[in-house]
mmCIF file of C-alpha atoms in Angstrom:
data_model
loop_
_atom_site.group_PDB
_atom_site.id
_atom_site.type_symbol
_atom_site.label_atom_id
_atom_site.label_comp_id
_atom_site.label_asym_id
_atom_site.label_seq_id
_atom_site.Cartn_x
_atom_site.Cartn_y
_atom_site.Cartn_z
ATOM 1 C CA UNK A 1 0.000 0.000 0.000
ATOM 2 C CA UNK A 2 2.781 2.379 0.911
ATOM 3 C CA UNK A 3 4.649 1.547 -2.327
ATOM 4 C CA UNK A 4 1.613 2.392 -4.443
ATOM 5 C CA UNK A 5 0.913 5.505 -2.385
ATOM 6 C CA UNK A 6 4.414 6.892 -2.883
ATOM 7 C CA UNK A 7 4.373 6.057 -6.580
ATOM 8 C CA UNK A 8 1.004 7.719 -7.157
ATOM 9 C CA UNK A 9 1.906 10.807 -5.114
ATOM 10 C CA UNK A 10 5.196 11.345 -6.951
ATOM 11 C CA UNK A 11 3.357 10.738 -10.221
ATOM 12 C CA UNK A 12 0.968 13.580 -9.382
ATOM 13 C CA UNK A 13 3.932 15.869 -8.657
ATOM 14 C CA UNK A 14 5.625 14.881 -11.924
ATOM 15 C CA UNK A 15 2.381 15.543 -13.811
ATOM 16 C CA UNK A 16 2.142 19.005 -12.237
ATOM 17 C CA UNK A 17 5.700 19.772 -13.334
ATOM 18 C CA UNK A 18 4.978 18.766 -16.937
ATOM 19 C CA UNK A 19 1.439 20.150 -17.092
ATOM 20 C CA UNK A 20 0.002 16.682 -17.741
ATOM 21 C CA UNK A 21 -3.582 15.954 -16.718
ATOM 22 C CA UNK A 22 -4.304 13.268 -14.121
ATOM 23 C CA UNK A 23 -7.424 11.567 -12.810
ATOM 24 C CA UNK A 24 -6.943 13.398 -9.499
ATOM 25 C CA UNK A 25 -9.052 16.513 -8.976
ATOM 26 C CA UNK A 26 -7.361 19.906 -9.204
ATOM 27 C CA UNK A 27 -7.641 20.743 -5.507
ATOM 28 C CA UNK A 28 -6.596 17.249 -4.423
ATOM 29 C CA UNK A 29 -3.635 17.288 -6.821
ATOM 30 C CA UNK A 30 -2.484 20.676 -5.499
ATOM 31 C CA UNK A 31 -2.686 19.339 -1.935
ATOM 32 C CA UNK A 32 -0.683 16.223 -2.882
ATOM 33 C CA UNK A 33 1.970 18.315 -4.650
ATOM 34 C CA UNK A 34 2.286 20.617 -1.659
ATOM 35 C CA UNK A 35 2.487 17.702 0.809
ATOM 36 C CA UNK A 36 5.151 15.847 -1.190
ATOM 37 C CA UNK A 37 7.236 18.988 -1.667
ATOM 38 C CA UNK A 38 7.059 19.942 1.991
ATOM 39 C CA UNK A 39 8.143 16.484 3.158
ATOM 40 C CA UNK A 40 10.956 15.968 0.642
ATOM 41 C CA UNK A 41 12.195 19.485 1.299
ATOM 42 C CA UNK A 42 13.057 18.614 4.927
ATOM 43 C CA UNK A 43 16.223 16.635 4.097
ATOM 44 C CA UNK A 44 19.221 17.198 1.794
ATOM 45 C CA UNK A 45 18.478 13.936 -0.017
ATOM 46 C CA UNK A 46 14.850 14.937 -0.442
ATOM 47 C CA UNK A 47 15.780 18.372 -1.783
ATOM 48 C CA UNK A 48 18.178 16.756 -4.254
ATOM 49 C CA UNK A 49 15.375 14.444 -5.383
ATOM 50 C CA UNK A 50 13.027 17.410 -5.846
ATOM 51 C CA UNK A 51 15.652 19.218 -7.906
ATOM 52 C CA UNK A 52 16.230 16.129 -10.046
ATOM 53 C CA UNK A 53 12.522 15.644 -10.588
ATOM 54 C CA UNK A 54 12.027 19.322 -11.471
ATOM 55 C CA UNK A 55 14.870 19.144 -13.999
ATOM 56 C CA UNK A 56 13.602 15.916 -15.597
ATOM 57 C CA UNK A 57 10.073 15.001 -14.411
ATOM 58 C CA UNK A 58 9.790 12.254 -17.052
ATOM 59 C CA UNK A 59 13.067 10.600 -16.044
ATOM 60 C CA UNK A 60 12.384 7.161 -14.513
ATOM 61 C CA UNK A 61 15.436 7.259 -12.238
ATOM 62 C CA UNK A 62 14.507 10.687 -10.854
ATOM 63 C CA UNK A 63 11.009 9.461 -10.082
ATOM 64 C CA UNK A 64 12.262 6.256 -8.454
ATOM 65 C CA UNK A 65 14.533 8.242 -6.155
ATOM 66 C CA UNK A 66 11.712 10.555 -5.087
ATOM 67 C CA UNK A 67 9.394 7.567 -4.608
ATOM 68 C CA UNK A 68 11.978 5.747 -2.508
ATOM 69 C CA UNK A 69 12.408 8.686 -0.137
ATOM 70 C CA UNK A 70 8.684 9.320 0.142
ATOM 71 C CA UNK A 71 8.051 5.611 0.711
ATOM 72 C CA UNK A 72 10.422 5.631 3.669
ATOM 73 C CA UNK A 73 8.691 8.707 5.068
ATOM 74 C CA UNK A 74 5.208 7.195 4.776
ATOM 75 C CA UNK A 75 6.356 3.976 6.441
ATOM 76 C CA UNK A 76 7.629 5.844 9.505
ATOM 77 C CA UNK A 77 5.006 8.603 9.630
ATOM 78 C CA UNK A 78 1.366 7.442 9.820
ATOM 79 C CA UNK A 79 0.164 11.059 9.729
ATOM 80 C CA UNK A 80 1.848 11.655 6.377
ATOM 81 C CA UNK A 81 0.468 8.371 5.047
ATOM 82 C CA UNK A 82 -3.005 9.359 6.195
ATOM 83 C CA UNK A 83 -2.745 12.829 4.669
ATOM 84 C CA UNK A 84 -1.703 11.526 1.253
ATOM 85 C CA UNK A 85 -4.324 8.790 1.355
ATOM 86 C CA UNK A 86 -6.999 11.338 2.203
ATOM 87 C CA UNK A 87 -6.036 13.690 -0.626
ATOM 88 C CA UNK A 88 -5.745 10.916 -3.200
ATOM 89 C CA UNK A 89 -9.024 9.275 -2.189
ATOM 90 C CA UNK A 90 -11.037 12.488 -2.619
ATOM 91 C CA UNK A 91 -11.156 11.819 -6.362
ATOM 92 C CA UNK A 92 -12.399 8.404 -7.534
ATOM 93 C CA UNK A 93 -13.049 9.593 -11.072
ATOM 94 C CA UNK A 94 -12.028 8.024 -14.349
ATOM 95 C CA UNK A 95 -10.903 10.224 -17.228
ATOM 96 C CA UNK A 96 -11.828 9.390 -20.824
ATOM 97 C CA UNK A 97 -10.374 11.977 -23.189
ATOM 98 C CA UNK A 98 -11.724 15.231 -21.820
ATOM 99 C CA UNK A 99 -14.659 13.606 -20.021
ATOM 100 C CA UNK A 100 -14.639 12.773 -16.327
ATOM 101 C CA UNK A 101 -17.257 10.258 -15.181
ATOM 102 C CA UNK A 102 -17.414 9.853 -11.409
ATOM 103 C CA UNK A 103 -18.309 6.476 -9.905
ATOM 104 C CA UNK A 104 -19.600 4.847 -13.118
ATOM 105 C CA UNK A 105 -20.969 1.349 -12.501
ATOM 106 C CA UNK A 106 -23.657 -1.188 -13.402
ATOM 107 C CA UNK A 107 -25.492 -2.671 -10.452
ATOM 108 C CA UNK A 108 -28.556 -4.899 -10.734
ATOM 109 C CA UNK A 109 -31.042 -3.144 -13.006
ATOM 110 C CA UNK A 110 -29.385 0.278 -12.883
ATOM 111 C CA UNK A 111 -26.598 2.008 -14.794
ATOM 112 C CA UNK A 112 -24.896 4.876 -12.946
ATOM 113 C CA UNK A 113 -22.920 7.593 -14.723
ATOM 114 C CA UNK A 114 -21.668 9.939 -12.016
ATOM 115 C CA UNK A 115 -24.714 11.608 -10.474
ATOM 116 C CA UNK A 116 -27.083 10.170 -13.104
ATOM 117 C CA UNK A 117 -28.815 6.796 -12.553
ATOM 118 C CA UNK A 118 -30.642 5.084 -15.418
ATOM 119 C CA UNK A 119 -32.847 2.013 -15.100
ATOM 120 C CA UNK A 120 -31.537 -0.788 -17.306
ATOM 121 C CA UNK A 121 -34.202 -2.126 -19.749
ATOM 122 C CA UNK A 122 -35.214 -5.742 -19.401
ATOM 123 C CA UNK A 123 -35.330 -6.459 -23.163
ATOM 124 C CA UNK A 124 -32.366 -6.785 -25.500
ATOM 125 C CA UNK A 125 -33.837 -4.240 -27.927
ATOM 126 C CA UNK A 126 -34.372 -1.737 -25.161
ATOM 127 C CA UNK A 127 -30.829 -2.200 -23.898
ATOM 128 C CA UNK A 128 -29.397 -1.662 -27.392
ATOM 129 C CA UNK A 129 -31.441 1.537 -27.786
ATOM 130 C CA UNK A 130 -30.242 2.762 -24.406
ATOM 131 C CA UNK A 131 -26.605 2.067 -25.248
ATOM 132 C CA UNK A 132 -26.987 3.967 -28.534
ATOM 133 C CA UNK A 133 -28.470 6.913 -26.662
ATOM 134 C CA UNK A 134 -25.661 6.818 -24.122
ATOM 135 C CA UNK A 135 -23.127 6.825 -26.945
ATOM 136 C CA UNK A 136 -24.682 10.022 -28.274
ATOM 137 C CA UNK A 137 -24.617 11.614 -24.800
ATOM 138 C CA UNK A 138 -20.988 10.646 -24.228
ATOM 139 C CA UNK A 139 -20.124 11.974 -27.687
ATOM 140 C CA UNK A 140 -21.713 15.290 -26.803
ATOM 141 C CA UNK A 141 -19.847 15.318 -23.498
ATOM 142 C CA UNK A 142 -16.569 14.694 -25.282
ATOM 143 C CA UNK A 143 -17.349 17.467 -27.782
ATOM 144 C CA UNK A 144 -18.220 19.784 -24.929
ATOM 145 C CA UNK A 145 -15.077 18.767 -23.056
ATOM 146 C CA UNK A 146 -12.933 19.526 -26.073
ATOM 147 C CA UNK A 147 -14.566 22.927 -26.445
ATOM 148 C CA UNK A 148 -14.075 23.690 -22.779
ATOM 149 C CA UNK A 149 -10.426 22.703 -23.002
ATOM 150 C CA UNK A 150 -9.979 24.918 -26.047
ATOM 151 C CA UNK A 151 -11.686 27.862 -24.359
ATOM 152 C CA UNK A 152 -9.492 27.561 -21.282
ATOM 153 C CA UNK A 153 -6.210 28.592 -22.940
ATOM 154 C CA UNK A 154 -5.045 31.132 -23.742
ATOM 155 C CA UNK A 155 -6.940 33.704 -21.713
ATOM 156 C CA UNK A 156 -7.051 35.345 -18.336
ATOM 157 C CA UNK A 157 -7.453 33.716 -14.967
ATOM 158 C CA UNK A 158 -11.135 34.723 -14.879
ATOM 159 C CA UNK A 159 -11.899 33.902 -18.509
ATOM 160 C CA UNK A 160 -12.054 37.504 -19.770
ATOM 161 C CA UNK A 161 -9.521 38.731 -22.298
ATOM 162 C CA UNK A 162 -7.617 41.736 -21.032
ATOM 163 C CA UNK A 163 -8.109 44.940 -22.984
ATOM 164 C CA UNK A 164 -4.789 46.032 -24.453
ATOM 165 C CA UNK A 165 -3.636 49.631 -24.740
ATOM 166 C CA UNK A 166 -0.442 51.503 -23.944
ATOM 167 C CA UNK A 167 -0.324 53.033 -20.459
ATOM 168 C CA UNK A 168 1.181 56.313 -19.360
ATOM 169 C CA UNK A 169 4.004 56.553 -16.834
ATOM 170 C CA UNK A 170 1.510 57.715 -14.188
ATOM 171 C CA UNK A 171 -0.765 54.734 -14.896
ATOM 172 C CA UNK A 172 2.196 52.388 -14.679
ATOM 173 C CA UNK A 173 3.032 53.705 -11.222
ATOM 174 C CA UNK A 174 -0.611 53.547 -10.150
ATOM 175 C CA UNK A 175 -0.643 49.775 -10.682
ATOM 176 C CA UNK A 176 2.044 49.144 -8.081
ATOM 177 C CA UNK A 177 0.840 48.087 -4.607
ATOM 178 C CA UNK A 178 1.162 50.538 -1.714
ATOM 179 C CA UNK A 179 1.641 49.791 1.973
ATOM 180 C CA UNK A 180 -2.139 49.935 2.405
ATOM 181 C CA UNK A 181 -2.439 46.863 0.149
ATOM 182 C CA UNK A 182 -0.252 44.753 2.445
ATOM 183 C CA UNK A 183 -1.465 42.929 5.519
ATOM 184 C CA UNK A 184 0.673 43.141 8.654
ATOM 185 C CA UNK A 185 3.570 45.467 9.359
ATOM 186 C CA UNK A 186 5.751 46.176 6.351
ATOM 187 C CA UNK A 187 8.477 48.711 5.682
ATOM 188 C CA UNK A 188 9.264 50.345 2.354
ATOM 189 C CA UNK A 189 12.626 49.619 0.776
ATOM 190 C CA UNK A 190 11.809 51.187 -2.596
ATOM 191 C CA UNK A 191 8.607 53.258 -2.960
ATOM 192 C CA UNK A 192 6.352 52.745 -5.999
ATOM 193 C CA UNK A 193 7.964 54.580 -8.905
ATOM 194 C CA UNK A 194 7.868 54.466 -12.703
ATOM 195 C CA UNK A 195 9.775 56.108 -15.531
ATOM 196 C CA UNK A 196 9.308 56.414 -19.250
ATOM 197 C CA UNK A 197 11.188 54.118 -21.573
ATOM 198 C CA UNK A 198 11.362 56.456 -24.523
ATOM 199 C CA UNK A 199 9.794 56.290 -27.977
ATOM 200 C CA UNK A 200 8.562 52.809 -28.803
ATOM 201 C CA UNK A 201 9.873 51.349 -25.523
ATOM 202 C CA UNK A 202 8.180 50.052 -22.373
ATOM 203 C CA UNK A 203 7.688 52.239 -19.308
ATOM 204 C CA UNK A 204 9.329 50.622 -16.296
ATOM 205 C CA UNK A 205 8.146 50.640 -12.700
ATOM 206 C CA UNK A 206 8.838 48.885 -9.439
ATOM 207 C CA UNK A 207 8.544 48.769 -5.679
ATOM 208 C CA UNK A 208 10.001 46.725 -2.826
ATOM 209 C CA UNK A 209 8.897 46.030 0.747
ATOM 210 C CA UNK A 210 10.235 44.149 3.751
ATOM 211 C CA UNK A 211 8.877 42.719 6.974
ATOM 212 C CA UNK A 212 10.625 40.891 9.794
ATOM 213 C CA UNK A 213 7.558 39.689 11.669
ATOM 214 C CA UNK A 214 7.420 36.309 13.354
ATOM 215 C CA UNK A 215 9.737 34.273 15.590
ATOM 216 C CA UNK A 216 12.102 33.223 12.793
ATOM 217 C CA UNK A 217 15.051 35.365 11.686
ATOM 218 C CA UNK A 218 13.839 35.335 8.089
ATOM 219 C CA UNK A 219 13.406 38.716 6.474
ATOM 220 C CA UNK A 220 10.376 38.441 4.172
ATOM 221 C CA UNK A 221 10.710 40.582 1.069
ATOM 222 C CA UNK A 222 8.262 41.511 -1.676
ATOM 223 C CA UNK A 223 9.414 43.001 -4.978
ATOM 224 C CA UNK A 224 7.443 44.001 -8.069
ATOM 225 C CA UNK A 225 8.813 44.978 -11.468
ATOM 226 C CA UNK A 226 6.488 46.032 -14.302
ATOM 227 C CA UNK A 227 6.941 46.911 -17.956
ATOM 228 C CA UNK A 228 4.068 48.794 -19.598
ATOM 229 C CA UNK A 229 4.683 48.296 -23.306
ATOM 230 C CA UNK A 230 3.430 50.252 -26.346
ATOM 231 C CA UNK A 231 1.511 47.280 -27.769
ATOM 232 C CA UNK A 232 0.625 43.631 -27.170
ATOM 233 C CA UNK A 233 3.278 42.066 -29.480
ATOM 234 C CA UNK A 234 5.956 44.063 -27.675
ATOM 235 C CA UNK A 235 4.628 42.884 -24.298
ATOM 236 C CA UNK A 236 4.353 39.270 -25.468
ATOM 237 C CA UNK A 237 7.971 39.295 -26.582
ATOM 238 C CA UNK A 238 9.077 40.927 -23.328
ATOM 239 C CA UNK A 239 7.191 38.353 -21.265
ATOM 240 C CA UNK A 240 8.836 35.495 -23.168
ATOM 241 C CA UNK A 241 12.249 37.031 -22.536
ATOM 242 C CA UNK A 242 11.889 37.362 -18.753
ATOM 243 C CA UNK A 243 10.484 33.834 -18.521
ATOM 244 C CA UNK A 244 13.493 32.542 -20.449
ATOM 245 C CA UNK A 245 16.040 34.538 -18.421
ATOM 246 C CA UNK A 246 14.601 33.570 -15.013
ATOM 247 C CA UNK A 247 16.524 36.221 -13.120
ATOM 248 C CA UNK A 248 15.862 36.449 -9.379
ATOM 249 C CA UNK A 249 17.265 38.391 -6.389
ATOM 250 C CA UNK A 250 19.012 35.291 -5.061
ATOM 251 C CA UNK A 251 20.758 34.510 -8.329
ATOM 252 C CA UNK A 252 19.703 30.871 -7.950
ATOM 253 C CA UNK A 253 18.417 28.312 -10.422
ATOM 254 C CA UNK A 254 14.622 28.268 -10.581
ATOM 255 C CA UNK A 255 12.325 25.246 -10.704
ATOM 256 C CA UNK A 256 8.672 24.886 -11.761
ATOM 257 C CA UNK A 257 6.059 25.569 -9.110
ATOM 258 C CA UNK A 258 2.397 24.581 -9.405
ATOM 259 C CA UNK A 259 0.289 27.741 -8.981
ATOM 260 C CA UNK A 260 -2.857 29.396 -10.274
ATOM 261 C CA UNK A 261 -2.778 31.279 -13.548
ATOM 262 C CA UNK A 262 -2.820 35.053 -13.827
ATOM 263 C CA UNK A 263 -3.592 37.446 -16.661
ATOM 264 C CA UNK A 264 -3.336 36.382 -20.295
ATOM 265 C CA UNK A 265 -0.332 34.155 -19.639
ATOM 266 C CA UNK A 266 1.727 33.424 -16.559
ATOM 267 C CA UNK A 267 4.242 31.133 -14.914
ATOM 268 C CA UNK A 268 5.430 30.647 -11.347
ATOM 269 C CA UNK A 269 8.771 29.190 -10.289
ATOM 270 C CA UNK A 270 10.669 28.736 -7.060
ATOM 271 C CA UNK A 271 14.274 28.864 -5.927
ATOM 272 C CA UNK A 272 15.951 28.045 -2.638
ATOM 273 C CA UNK A 273 18.658 29.812 -0.652
ATOM 274 C CA UNK A 274 20.592 27.243 1.371
ATOM 275 C CA UNK A 275 22.126 27.819 4.788
ATOM 276 C CA UNK A 276 25.701 27.925 3.561
ATOM 277 C CA UNK A 277 28.828 30.029 3.684
ATOM 278 C CA UNK A 278 28.282 33.617 2.487
ATOM 279 C CA UNK A 279 24.502 33.152 2.439
ATOM 280 C CA UNK A 280 22.369 35.871 4.022
ATOM 281 C CA UNK A 281 20.759 34.088 7.019
ATOM 282 C CA UNK A 282 17.606 36.194 6.689
ATOM 283 C CA UNK A 283 17.062 34.912 3.156
ATOM 284 C CA UNK A 284 17.541 31.185 3.763
ATOM 285 C CA UNK A 285 14.535 29.236 2.535
ATOM 286 C CA UNK A 286 12.128 28.902 -0.386
ATOM 287 C CA UNK A 287 11.341 31.916 -2.608
ATOM 288 C CA UNK A 288 8.649 32.348 -5.280
ATOM 289 C CA UNK A 289 8.926 34.140 -8.626
ATOM 290 C CA UNK A 290 5.652 34.884 -10.450
ATOM 291 C CA UNK A 291 5.595 36.351 -13.963
ATOM 292 C CA UNK A 292 2.559 37.341 -16.007
ATOM 293 C CA UNK A 293 1.371 39.343 -18.984
ATOM 294 C CA UNK A 294 -1.906 41.265 -18.900
ATOM 295 C CA UNK A 295 -2.547 42.915 -22.258
ATOM 296 C CA UNK A 296 0.364 45.306 -22.809
ATOM 297 C CA UNK A 297 1.720 44.968 -19.263
ATOM 298 C CA UNK A 298 4.376 42.509 -18.090
ATOM 299 C CA UNK A 299 4.596 41.862 -14.335
ATOM 300 C CA UNK A 300 7.268 40.107 -12.295
ATOM 301 C CA UNK A 301 6.963 39.443 -8.552
ATOM 302 C CA UNK A 302 9.443 38.060 -6.018
ATOM 303 C CA UNK A 303 8.126 36.834 -2.655
ATOM 304 C CA UNK A 304 10.199 35.104 -0.011
ATOM 305 C CA UNK A 305 11.450 33.414 1.923
ATOM 306 C CA UNK A 306 8.264 31.449 2.580
ATOM 307 C CA UNK A 307 7.880 30.922 6.314
ATOM 308 C CA UNK A 308 4.530 29.215 6.776
ATOM 309 C CA UNK A 309 4.188 27.439 3.430
ATOM 310 C CA UNK A 310 0.520 27.450 2.409
ATOM 311 C CA UNK A 311 -0.254 30.760 4.150
ATOM 312 C CA UNK A 312 2.550 32.573 2.374
ATOM 313 C CA UNK A 313 1.661 30.953 -0.931
ATOM 314 C CA UNK A 314 -1.883 32.287 -0.614
ATOM 315 C CA UNK A 315 -0.629 35.760 0.247
ATOM 316 C CA UNK A 316 1.777 35.757 -2.696
ATOM 317 C CA UNK A 317 -1.008 34.675 -5.060
ATOM 318 C CA UNK A 318 -3.305 37.385 -3.679
ATOM 319 C CA UNK A 319 -0.709 40.104 -4.211
ATOM 320 C CA UNK A 320 -0.047 38.945 -7.767
ATOM 321 C CA UNK A 321 -3.773 38.970 -8.453
ATOM 322 C CA UNK A 322 -4.015 42.579 -7.207
ATOM 323 C CA UNK A 323 -1.412 43.617 -9.750
ATOM 324 C CA UNK A 324 -3.050 41.739 -12.619
ATOM 325 C CA UNK A 325 -6.504 43.087 -11.746
ATOM 326 C CA UNK A 326 -5.184 46.646 -11.667
ATOM 327 C CA UNK A 327 -3.421 46.201 -14.998
ATOM 328 C CA UNK A 328 -6.676 44.976 -16.516
ATOM 329 C CA UNK A 329 -8.782 47.729 -14.937
ATOM 330 C CA UNK A 330 -6.453 50.534 -15.977
ATOM 331 C CA UNK A 331 -6.235 49.288 -19.557
ATOM 332 C CA UNK A 332 -10.002 48.938 -19.682
ATOM 333 C CA UNK A 333 -10.596 52.441 -18.310
ATOM 334 C CA UNK A 334 -8.862 54.340 -21.089
#
């Protein structure tokens, strides 16, 4: 049981890294990914396995190593085993193409397709007619599933295409979050500012905050950089460039991180500062880098180090959403 559990859990993580669909629900999969990452991240061997899996999620050896470590953890920690079992058992669905049918079964005189129960005809002719009708329904479901999948990407996180127009320097600065947008006690390192980029170039803006709340010595920092470009093609090219460069304040290698989508296109990665010689002790830990494009605006956010895992992840996502919403609103208000 533990062997299968570790294999399935690591498989869900690998699928998240490659963007591959699984038969595990979205919320359950996110919980499994978070649980596996948190546990493997507690040991040097586990962190090395995470790095190997992030670099090559389809590599069999990388997956076996992660599974082996997780298997040992589940065998010695009943709470971890119970948590993973709970998350993975929340979805008992089967996926056929783009169609998910929950709990499909034939029992006695009834056929159950998810929440729908159909009485099975007693005659052969009636059963054949029913099966033909079900084939039509499933075909429609598949067609609908394909259309839904096509409508889901590209597009914004709320399904509405962002209006695209060039912003002024003042509008670029207005997008940036102020202290009033931040919960808790923060201090300003760099106030919200923006400057023009010149003819045919993007306006650039940024801000940076810091807080040292909590019992740990970690110094949580938040940094935004924005480029308000003259048109959408310019912004699309700029977004692709920053995603490719993957530059971060720690100068570390970044790895994929499963997160919600923002704007017209987005990606979130993570990097880790180890407790080593010359490392800033206040910055030791996991950091997030979120990048998005909303119309003509390109946004990059750094948040870290994460101190309470899920809580910080939610806060980081909320702050990124504020920026994307403002970019959309300002472009739509012109």
